[in-house]
mmCIF file of C-alpha atoms in Angstrom:
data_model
loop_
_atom_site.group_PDB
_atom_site.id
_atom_site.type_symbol
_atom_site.label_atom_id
_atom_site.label_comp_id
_atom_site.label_asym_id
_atom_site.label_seq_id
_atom_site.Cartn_x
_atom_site.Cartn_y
_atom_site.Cartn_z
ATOM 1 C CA UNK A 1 -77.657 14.376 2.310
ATOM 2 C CA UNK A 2 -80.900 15.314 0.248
ATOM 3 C CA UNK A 3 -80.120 17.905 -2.500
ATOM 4 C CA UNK A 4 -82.759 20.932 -3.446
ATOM 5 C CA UNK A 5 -84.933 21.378 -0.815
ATOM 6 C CA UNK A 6 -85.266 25.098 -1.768
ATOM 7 C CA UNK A 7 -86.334 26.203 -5.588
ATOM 8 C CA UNK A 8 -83.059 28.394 -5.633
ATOM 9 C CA UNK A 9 -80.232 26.948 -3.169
ATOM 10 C CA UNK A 10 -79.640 23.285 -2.902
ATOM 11 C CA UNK A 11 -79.401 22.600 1.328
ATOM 12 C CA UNK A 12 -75.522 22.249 0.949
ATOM 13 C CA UNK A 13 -75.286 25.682 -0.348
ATOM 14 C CA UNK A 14 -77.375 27.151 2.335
ATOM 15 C CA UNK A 15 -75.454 25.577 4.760
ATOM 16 C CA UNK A 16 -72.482 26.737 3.693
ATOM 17 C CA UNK A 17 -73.638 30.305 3.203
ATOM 18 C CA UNK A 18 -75.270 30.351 6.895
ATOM 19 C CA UNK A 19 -71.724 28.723 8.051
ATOM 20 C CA UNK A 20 -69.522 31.444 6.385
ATOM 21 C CA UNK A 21 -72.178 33.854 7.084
ATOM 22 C CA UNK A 22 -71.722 33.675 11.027
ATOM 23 C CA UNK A 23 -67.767 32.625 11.086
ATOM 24 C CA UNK A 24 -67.162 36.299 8.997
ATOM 25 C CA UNK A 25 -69.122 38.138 11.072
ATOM 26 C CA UNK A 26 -67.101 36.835 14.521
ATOM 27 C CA UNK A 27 -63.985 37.460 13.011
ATOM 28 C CA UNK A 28 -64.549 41.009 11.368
ATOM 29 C CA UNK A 29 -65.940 41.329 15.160
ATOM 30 C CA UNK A 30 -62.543 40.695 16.593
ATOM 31 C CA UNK A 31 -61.244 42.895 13.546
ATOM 32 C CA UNK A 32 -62.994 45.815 14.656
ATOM 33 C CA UNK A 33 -61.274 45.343 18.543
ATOM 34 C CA UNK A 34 -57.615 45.203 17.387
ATOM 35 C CA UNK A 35 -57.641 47.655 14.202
ATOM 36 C CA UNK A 36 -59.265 51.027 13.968
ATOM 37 C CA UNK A 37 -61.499 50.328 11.072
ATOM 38 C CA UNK A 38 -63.454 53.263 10.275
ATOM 39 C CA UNK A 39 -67.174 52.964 11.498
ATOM 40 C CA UNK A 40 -69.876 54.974 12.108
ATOM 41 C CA UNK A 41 -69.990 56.755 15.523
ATOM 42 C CA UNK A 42 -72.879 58.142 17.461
ATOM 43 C CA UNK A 43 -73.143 61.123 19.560
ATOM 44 C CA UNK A 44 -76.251 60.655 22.381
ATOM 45 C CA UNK A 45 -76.007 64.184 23.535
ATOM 46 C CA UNK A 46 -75.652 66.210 20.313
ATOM 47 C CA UNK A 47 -78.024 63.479 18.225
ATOM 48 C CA UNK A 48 -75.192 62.973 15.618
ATOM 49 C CA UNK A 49 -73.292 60.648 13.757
ATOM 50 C CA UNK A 50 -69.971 60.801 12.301
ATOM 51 C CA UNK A 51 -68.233 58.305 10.101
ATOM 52 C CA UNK A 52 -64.423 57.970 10.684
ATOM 53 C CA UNK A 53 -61.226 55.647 12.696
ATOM 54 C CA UNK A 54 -59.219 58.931 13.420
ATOM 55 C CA UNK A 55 -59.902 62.771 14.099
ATOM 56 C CA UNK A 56 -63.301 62.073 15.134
ATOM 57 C CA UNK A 57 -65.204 65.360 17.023
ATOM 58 C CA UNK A 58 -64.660 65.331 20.831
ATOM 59 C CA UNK A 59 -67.608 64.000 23.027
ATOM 60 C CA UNK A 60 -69.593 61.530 24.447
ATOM 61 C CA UNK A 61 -69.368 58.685 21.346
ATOM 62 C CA UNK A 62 -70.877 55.148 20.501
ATOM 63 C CA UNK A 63 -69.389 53.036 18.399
ATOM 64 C CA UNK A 64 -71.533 49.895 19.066
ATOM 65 C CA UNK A 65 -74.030 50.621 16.052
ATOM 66 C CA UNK A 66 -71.432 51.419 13.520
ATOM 67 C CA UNK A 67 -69.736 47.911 14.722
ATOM 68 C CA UNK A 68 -72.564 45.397 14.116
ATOM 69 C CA UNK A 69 -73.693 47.744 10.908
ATOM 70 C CA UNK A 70 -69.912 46.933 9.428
ATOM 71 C CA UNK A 71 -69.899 43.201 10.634
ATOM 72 C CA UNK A 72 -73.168 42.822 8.683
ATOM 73 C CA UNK A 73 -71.996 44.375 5.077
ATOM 74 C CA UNK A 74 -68.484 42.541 6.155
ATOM 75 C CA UNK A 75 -70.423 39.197 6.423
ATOM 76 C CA UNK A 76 -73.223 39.804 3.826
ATOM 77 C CA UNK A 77 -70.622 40.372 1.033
ATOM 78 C CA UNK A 78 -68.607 37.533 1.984
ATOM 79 C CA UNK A 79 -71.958 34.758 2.364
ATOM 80 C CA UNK A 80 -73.278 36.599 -1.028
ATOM 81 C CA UNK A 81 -69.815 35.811 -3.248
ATOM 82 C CA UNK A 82 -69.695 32.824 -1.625
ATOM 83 C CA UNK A 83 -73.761 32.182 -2.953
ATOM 84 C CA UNK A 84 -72.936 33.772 -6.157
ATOM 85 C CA UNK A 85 -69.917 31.342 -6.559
ATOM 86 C CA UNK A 86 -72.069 28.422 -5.623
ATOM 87 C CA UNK A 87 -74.548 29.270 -8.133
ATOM 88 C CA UNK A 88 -72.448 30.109 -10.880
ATOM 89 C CA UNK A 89 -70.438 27.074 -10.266
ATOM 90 C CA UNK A 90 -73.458 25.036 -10.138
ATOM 91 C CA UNK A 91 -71.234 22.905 -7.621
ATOM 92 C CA UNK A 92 -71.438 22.106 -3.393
ATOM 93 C CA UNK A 93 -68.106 22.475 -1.570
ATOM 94 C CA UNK A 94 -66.494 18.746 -0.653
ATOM 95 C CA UNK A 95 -66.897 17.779 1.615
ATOM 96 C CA UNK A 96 -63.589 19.000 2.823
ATOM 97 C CA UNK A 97 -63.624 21.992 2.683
ATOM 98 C CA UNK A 98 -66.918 22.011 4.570
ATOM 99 C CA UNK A 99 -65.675 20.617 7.286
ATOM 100 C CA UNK A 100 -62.908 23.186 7.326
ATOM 101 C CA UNK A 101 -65.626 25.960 6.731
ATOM 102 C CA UNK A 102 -67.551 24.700 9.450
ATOM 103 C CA UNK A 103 -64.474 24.342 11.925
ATOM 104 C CA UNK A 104 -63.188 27.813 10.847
ATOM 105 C CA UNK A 105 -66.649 29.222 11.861
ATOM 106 C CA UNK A 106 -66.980 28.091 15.188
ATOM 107 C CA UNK A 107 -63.495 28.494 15.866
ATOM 108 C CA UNK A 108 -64.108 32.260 14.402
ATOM 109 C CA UNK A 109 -66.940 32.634 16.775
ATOM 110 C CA UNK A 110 -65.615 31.097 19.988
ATOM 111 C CA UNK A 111 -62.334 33.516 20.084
ATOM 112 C CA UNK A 112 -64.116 36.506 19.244
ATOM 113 C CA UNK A 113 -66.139 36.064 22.562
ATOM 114 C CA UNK A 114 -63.282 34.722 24.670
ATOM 115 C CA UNK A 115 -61.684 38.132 23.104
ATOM 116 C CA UNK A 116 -63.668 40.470 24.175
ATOM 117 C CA UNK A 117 -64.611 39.286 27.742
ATOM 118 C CA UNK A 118 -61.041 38.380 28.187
ATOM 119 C CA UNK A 119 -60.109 42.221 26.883
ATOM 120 C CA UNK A 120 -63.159 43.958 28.713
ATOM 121 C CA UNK A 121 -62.056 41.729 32.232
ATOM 122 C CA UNK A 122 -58.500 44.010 31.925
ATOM 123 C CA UNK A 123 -59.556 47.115 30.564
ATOM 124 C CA UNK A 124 -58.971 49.927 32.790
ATOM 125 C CA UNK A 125 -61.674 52.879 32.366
ATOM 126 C CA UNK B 1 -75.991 70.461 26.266
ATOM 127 C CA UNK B 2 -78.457 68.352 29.140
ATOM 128 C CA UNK B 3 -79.078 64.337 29.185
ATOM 129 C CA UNK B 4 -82.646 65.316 28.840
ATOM 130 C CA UNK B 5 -82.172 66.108 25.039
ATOM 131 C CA UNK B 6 -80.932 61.989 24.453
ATOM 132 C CA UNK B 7 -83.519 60.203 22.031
ATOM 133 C CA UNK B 8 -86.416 58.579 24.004
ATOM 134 C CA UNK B 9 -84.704 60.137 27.112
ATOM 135 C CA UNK B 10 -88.893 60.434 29.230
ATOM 136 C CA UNK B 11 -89.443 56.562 27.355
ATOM 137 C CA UNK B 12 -86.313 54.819 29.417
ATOM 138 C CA UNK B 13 -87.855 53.039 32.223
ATOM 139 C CA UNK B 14 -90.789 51.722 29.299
ATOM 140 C CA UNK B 15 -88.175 50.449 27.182
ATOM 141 C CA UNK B 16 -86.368 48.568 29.810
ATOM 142 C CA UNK B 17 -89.458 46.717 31.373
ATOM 143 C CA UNK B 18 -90.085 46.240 27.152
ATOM 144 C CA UNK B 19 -86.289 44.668 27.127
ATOM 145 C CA UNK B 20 -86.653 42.677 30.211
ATOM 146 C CA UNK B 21 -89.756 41.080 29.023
ATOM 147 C CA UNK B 22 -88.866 40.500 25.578
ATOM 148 C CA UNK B 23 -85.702 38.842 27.095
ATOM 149 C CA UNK B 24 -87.754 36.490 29.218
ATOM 150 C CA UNK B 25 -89.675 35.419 26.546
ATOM 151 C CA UNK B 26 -85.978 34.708 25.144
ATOM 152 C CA UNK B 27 -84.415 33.138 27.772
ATOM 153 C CA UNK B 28 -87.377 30.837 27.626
ATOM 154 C CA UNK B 29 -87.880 29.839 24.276
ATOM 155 C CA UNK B 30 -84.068 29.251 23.826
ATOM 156 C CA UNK B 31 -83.680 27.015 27.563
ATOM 157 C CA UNK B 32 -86.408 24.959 25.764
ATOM 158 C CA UNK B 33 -84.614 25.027 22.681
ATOM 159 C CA UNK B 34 -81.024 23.712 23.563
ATOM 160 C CA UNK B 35 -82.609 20.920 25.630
ATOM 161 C CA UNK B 36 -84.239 19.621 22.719
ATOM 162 C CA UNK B 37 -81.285 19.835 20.253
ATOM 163 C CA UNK B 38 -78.109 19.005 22.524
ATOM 164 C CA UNK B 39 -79.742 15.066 22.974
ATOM 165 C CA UNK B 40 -79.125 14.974 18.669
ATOM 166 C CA UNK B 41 -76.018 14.537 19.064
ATOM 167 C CA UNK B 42 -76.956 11.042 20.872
ATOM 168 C CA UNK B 43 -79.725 9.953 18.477
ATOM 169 C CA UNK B 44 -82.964 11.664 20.270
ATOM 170 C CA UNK B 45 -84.754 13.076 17.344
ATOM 171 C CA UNK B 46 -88.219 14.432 19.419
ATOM 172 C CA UNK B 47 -90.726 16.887 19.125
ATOM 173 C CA UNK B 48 -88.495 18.300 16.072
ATOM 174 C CA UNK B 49 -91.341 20.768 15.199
ATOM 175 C CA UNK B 50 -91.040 22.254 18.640
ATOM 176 C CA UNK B 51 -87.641 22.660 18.530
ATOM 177 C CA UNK B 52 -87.891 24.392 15.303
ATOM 178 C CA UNK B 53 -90.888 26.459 16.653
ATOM 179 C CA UNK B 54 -89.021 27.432 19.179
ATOM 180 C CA UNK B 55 -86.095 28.950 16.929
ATOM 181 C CA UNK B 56 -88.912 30.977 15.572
ATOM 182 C CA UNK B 57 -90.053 32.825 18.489
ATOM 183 C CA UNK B 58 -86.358 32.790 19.905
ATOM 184 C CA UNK B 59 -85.510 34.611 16.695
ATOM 185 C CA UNK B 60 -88.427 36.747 16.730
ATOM 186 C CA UNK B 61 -87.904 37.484 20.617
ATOM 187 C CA UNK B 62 -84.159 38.100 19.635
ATOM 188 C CA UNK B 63 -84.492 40.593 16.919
ATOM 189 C CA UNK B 64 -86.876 42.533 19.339
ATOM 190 C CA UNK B 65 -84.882 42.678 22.280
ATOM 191 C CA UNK B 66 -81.622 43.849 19.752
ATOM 192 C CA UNK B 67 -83.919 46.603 18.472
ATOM 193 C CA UNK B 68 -85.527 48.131 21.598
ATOM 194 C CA UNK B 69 -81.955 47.492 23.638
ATOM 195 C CA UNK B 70 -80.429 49.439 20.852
ATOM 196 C CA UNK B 71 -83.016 51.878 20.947
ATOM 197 C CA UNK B 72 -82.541 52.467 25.634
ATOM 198 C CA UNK B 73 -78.763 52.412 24.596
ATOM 199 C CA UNK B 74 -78.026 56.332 24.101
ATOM 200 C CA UNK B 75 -79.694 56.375 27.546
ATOM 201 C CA UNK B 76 -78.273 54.180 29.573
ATOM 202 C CA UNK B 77 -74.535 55.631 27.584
ATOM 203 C CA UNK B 78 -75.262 58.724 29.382
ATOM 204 C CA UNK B 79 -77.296 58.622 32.018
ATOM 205 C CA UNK B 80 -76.060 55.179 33.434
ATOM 206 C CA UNK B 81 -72.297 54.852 32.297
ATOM 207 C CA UNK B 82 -70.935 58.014 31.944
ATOM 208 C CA UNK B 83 -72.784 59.503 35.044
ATOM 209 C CA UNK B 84 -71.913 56.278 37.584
ATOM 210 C CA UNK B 85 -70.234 53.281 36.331
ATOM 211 C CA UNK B 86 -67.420 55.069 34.612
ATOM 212 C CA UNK B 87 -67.115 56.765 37.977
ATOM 213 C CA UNK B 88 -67.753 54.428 40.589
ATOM 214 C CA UNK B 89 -68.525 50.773 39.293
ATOM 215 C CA UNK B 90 -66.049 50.219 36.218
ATOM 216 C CA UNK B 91 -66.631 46.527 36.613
ATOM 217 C CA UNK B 92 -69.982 47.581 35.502
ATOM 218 C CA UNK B 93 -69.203 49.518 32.661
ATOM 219 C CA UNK B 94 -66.819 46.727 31.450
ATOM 220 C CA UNK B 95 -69.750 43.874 32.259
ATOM 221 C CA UNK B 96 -72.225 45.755 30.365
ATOM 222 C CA UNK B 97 -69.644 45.861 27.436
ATOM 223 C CA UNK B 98 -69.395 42.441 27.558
ATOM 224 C CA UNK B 99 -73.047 41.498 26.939
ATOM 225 C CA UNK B 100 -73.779 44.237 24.344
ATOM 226 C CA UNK B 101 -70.914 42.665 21.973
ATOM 227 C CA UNK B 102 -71.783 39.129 22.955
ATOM 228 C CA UNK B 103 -75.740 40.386 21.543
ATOM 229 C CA UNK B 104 -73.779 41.744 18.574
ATOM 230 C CA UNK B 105 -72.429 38.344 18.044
ATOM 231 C CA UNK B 106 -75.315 36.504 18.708
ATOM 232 C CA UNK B 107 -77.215 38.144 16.080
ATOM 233 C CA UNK B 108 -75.385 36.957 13.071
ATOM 234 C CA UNK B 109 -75.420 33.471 15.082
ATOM 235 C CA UNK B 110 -79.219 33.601 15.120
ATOM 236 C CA UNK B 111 -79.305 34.602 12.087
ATOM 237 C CA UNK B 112 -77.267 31.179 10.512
ATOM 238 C CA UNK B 113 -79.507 28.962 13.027
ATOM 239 C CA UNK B 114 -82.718 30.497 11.908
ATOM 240 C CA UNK B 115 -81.689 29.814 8.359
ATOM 241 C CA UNK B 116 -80.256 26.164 8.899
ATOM 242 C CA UNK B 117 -83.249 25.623 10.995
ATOM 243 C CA UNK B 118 -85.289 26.493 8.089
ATOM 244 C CA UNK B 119 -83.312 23.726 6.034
ATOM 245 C CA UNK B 120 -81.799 21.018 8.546
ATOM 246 C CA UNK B 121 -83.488 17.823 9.032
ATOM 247 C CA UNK B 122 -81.842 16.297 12.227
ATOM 248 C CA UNK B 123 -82.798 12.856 11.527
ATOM 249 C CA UNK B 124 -81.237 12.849 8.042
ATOM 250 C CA UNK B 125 -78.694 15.001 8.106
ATOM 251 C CA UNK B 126 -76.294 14.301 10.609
ATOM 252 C CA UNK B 127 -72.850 16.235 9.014
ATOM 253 C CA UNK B 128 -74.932 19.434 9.957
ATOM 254 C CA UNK B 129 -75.729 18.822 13.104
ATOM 255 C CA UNK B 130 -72.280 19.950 14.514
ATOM 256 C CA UNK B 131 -72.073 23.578 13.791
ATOM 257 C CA UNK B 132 -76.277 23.240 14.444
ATOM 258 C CA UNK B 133 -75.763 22.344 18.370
ATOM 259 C CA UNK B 134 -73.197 24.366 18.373
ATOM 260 C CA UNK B 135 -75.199 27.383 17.118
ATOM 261 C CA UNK B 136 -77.563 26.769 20.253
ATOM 262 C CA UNK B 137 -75.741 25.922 22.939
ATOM 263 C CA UNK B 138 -74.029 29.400 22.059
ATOM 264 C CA UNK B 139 -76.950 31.127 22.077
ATOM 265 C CA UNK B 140 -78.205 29.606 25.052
ATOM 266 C CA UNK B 141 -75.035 30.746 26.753
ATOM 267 C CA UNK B 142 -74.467 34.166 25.501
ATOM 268 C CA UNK B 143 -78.753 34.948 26.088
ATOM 269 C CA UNK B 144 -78.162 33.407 29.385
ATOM 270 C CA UNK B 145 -75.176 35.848 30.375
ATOM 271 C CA UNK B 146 -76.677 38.571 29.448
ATOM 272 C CA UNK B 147 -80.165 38.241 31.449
ATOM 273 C CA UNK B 148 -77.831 37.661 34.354
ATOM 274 C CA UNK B 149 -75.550 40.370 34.042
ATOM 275 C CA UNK B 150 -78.543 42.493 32.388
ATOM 276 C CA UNK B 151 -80.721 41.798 35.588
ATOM 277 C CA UNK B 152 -77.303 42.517 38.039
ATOM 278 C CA UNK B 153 -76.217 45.586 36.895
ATOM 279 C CA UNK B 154 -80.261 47.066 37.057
ATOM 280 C CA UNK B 155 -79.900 46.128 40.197
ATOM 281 C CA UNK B 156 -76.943 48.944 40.722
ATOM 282 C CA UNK B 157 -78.288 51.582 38.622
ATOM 283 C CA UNK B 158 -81.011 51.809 35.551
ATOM 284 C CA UNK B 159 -82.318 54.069 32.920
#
């Protein structure tokens, strides 16, 4: 594989930080379904928000927003320590551990969407 | 407390043909794209520029439909879900949950493709190409499920 094809990231890297990137995202996904992480919640008919897992006000709520908003920070800090380690280490992953990486992430992103339209197929309103 | 006082509440029906089309223009560019990348796995390196053009506006087309789908959402919460499906049609309720975490997903998936796209040469770097099919023939999939199901449930009750 060619090294350096960006100024700052050599093409392993950003591989690897796109890879981890989308197989942390998935999986706090699937977090977020079995554990009642506190997220920010929307409320159409009053035009309010509230942050919170627990004792949340009564009414017509959203949690969708607060969801990807987590999975984002969830995934951006993991891909960024994963960049910074990269960087400071002034080293790729083997090859190995790629391949693990790589399997992890698809894995990652495969059972959080057999998850949640296995989950949403039983789920009694 | 009335469903008139949702956000955009008089701009639903405009931000669902918006959605619709902005999907379309999805659907499209990301058809075009798979077909181009699944044959890498056999060796069929063409019209790489298109492919990666294609990424672009799929991306582009992506990030649009998110925002103005997230936008209609408070909308369709109320006047769609909690009014009917919830009443009537769970199935519907539970379909349309379905797609908008499959789009939740697929944004942090187009996100890595964009990016690899950006650095990915198919014809030289075949250890990436893997996790790069993969990355499309997801999207293809989860875009294509949710213009289906997007277009179905319309079809029992919109914004």
């Amino acid at each position: 594989m060619q090294q350096s094809s960006t100024p700052y990231f050599s093409k392993q890297s950003l591989y690897a930080i796109a890879v981890s990137f989308c197989g942390v995202y998935a999986f706090a996904y699937f977090i977020t379904e079995i554990v009642p992480v506190p997220l920010l919640w929307y409320y159409p008919l009053e035009r309010s928000w509230a942050y919170g897992s627990g004792n949340l006000p009564p009414g017509l709520m959203m949690g969708w927003y607060g969801k990807v908003l987590f999975c984002l920070v969830v995934a951006s800090l993991v891909s960024g320590l994963l960049a910074a380690g990269l960087k400071l280490s002034k080293r790729e992953l083997p090859a190995s551990a790629q391949s693990l990486l790589d399997l992890a992430a698809m894995s990652s992103v495969l059972f959080a969407l057999y998850y949640i339209a296995r989950s949403m197929a039983y789920r009694a309103l | 407390m009335t469903g008139t006082q949702i956000f955009l509440y008089a701009w639903g029906k405009p931000l669902l043909l918006l959605h619709t089309l902005l999907a379309i223009l999805l659907l499209g560019s990301m058809t075009h794209n798979v077909l181009l990348v699944v044959p890498y796995l056999w060796g069929s390196f063409r019209k790489v520029k298109l492919e990666k053009l294609y990424v672009k506006v799929g991306f582009v087309s992506y990030l649009l439909t998110f925002i103005v789908g997230a936008v209609a959402y408070p909308n369709y919460r109320y006047h769609v879900r909690a009014l009917h499906f919830d009443k009537e049609l769970h199935w519907a309720s539970n379909l349309f949950d379905v797609k908008e975490h499959w789009a939740g997903i697929g944004l942090a998936l187009f996100v890595a493709y964009l990016l690899l796209s950006r650095v990915i040469e198919p014809k030289t770097d075949r250890p990436m190409l893997g996790v790069y099919v993969f990355l499309s023939v997801s999207l293809a999939l989860i875009i294509w499920f949710n213009v289906i199901s997007g277009l179905l449930l319309v079809s029992y009750r919109s914004i």
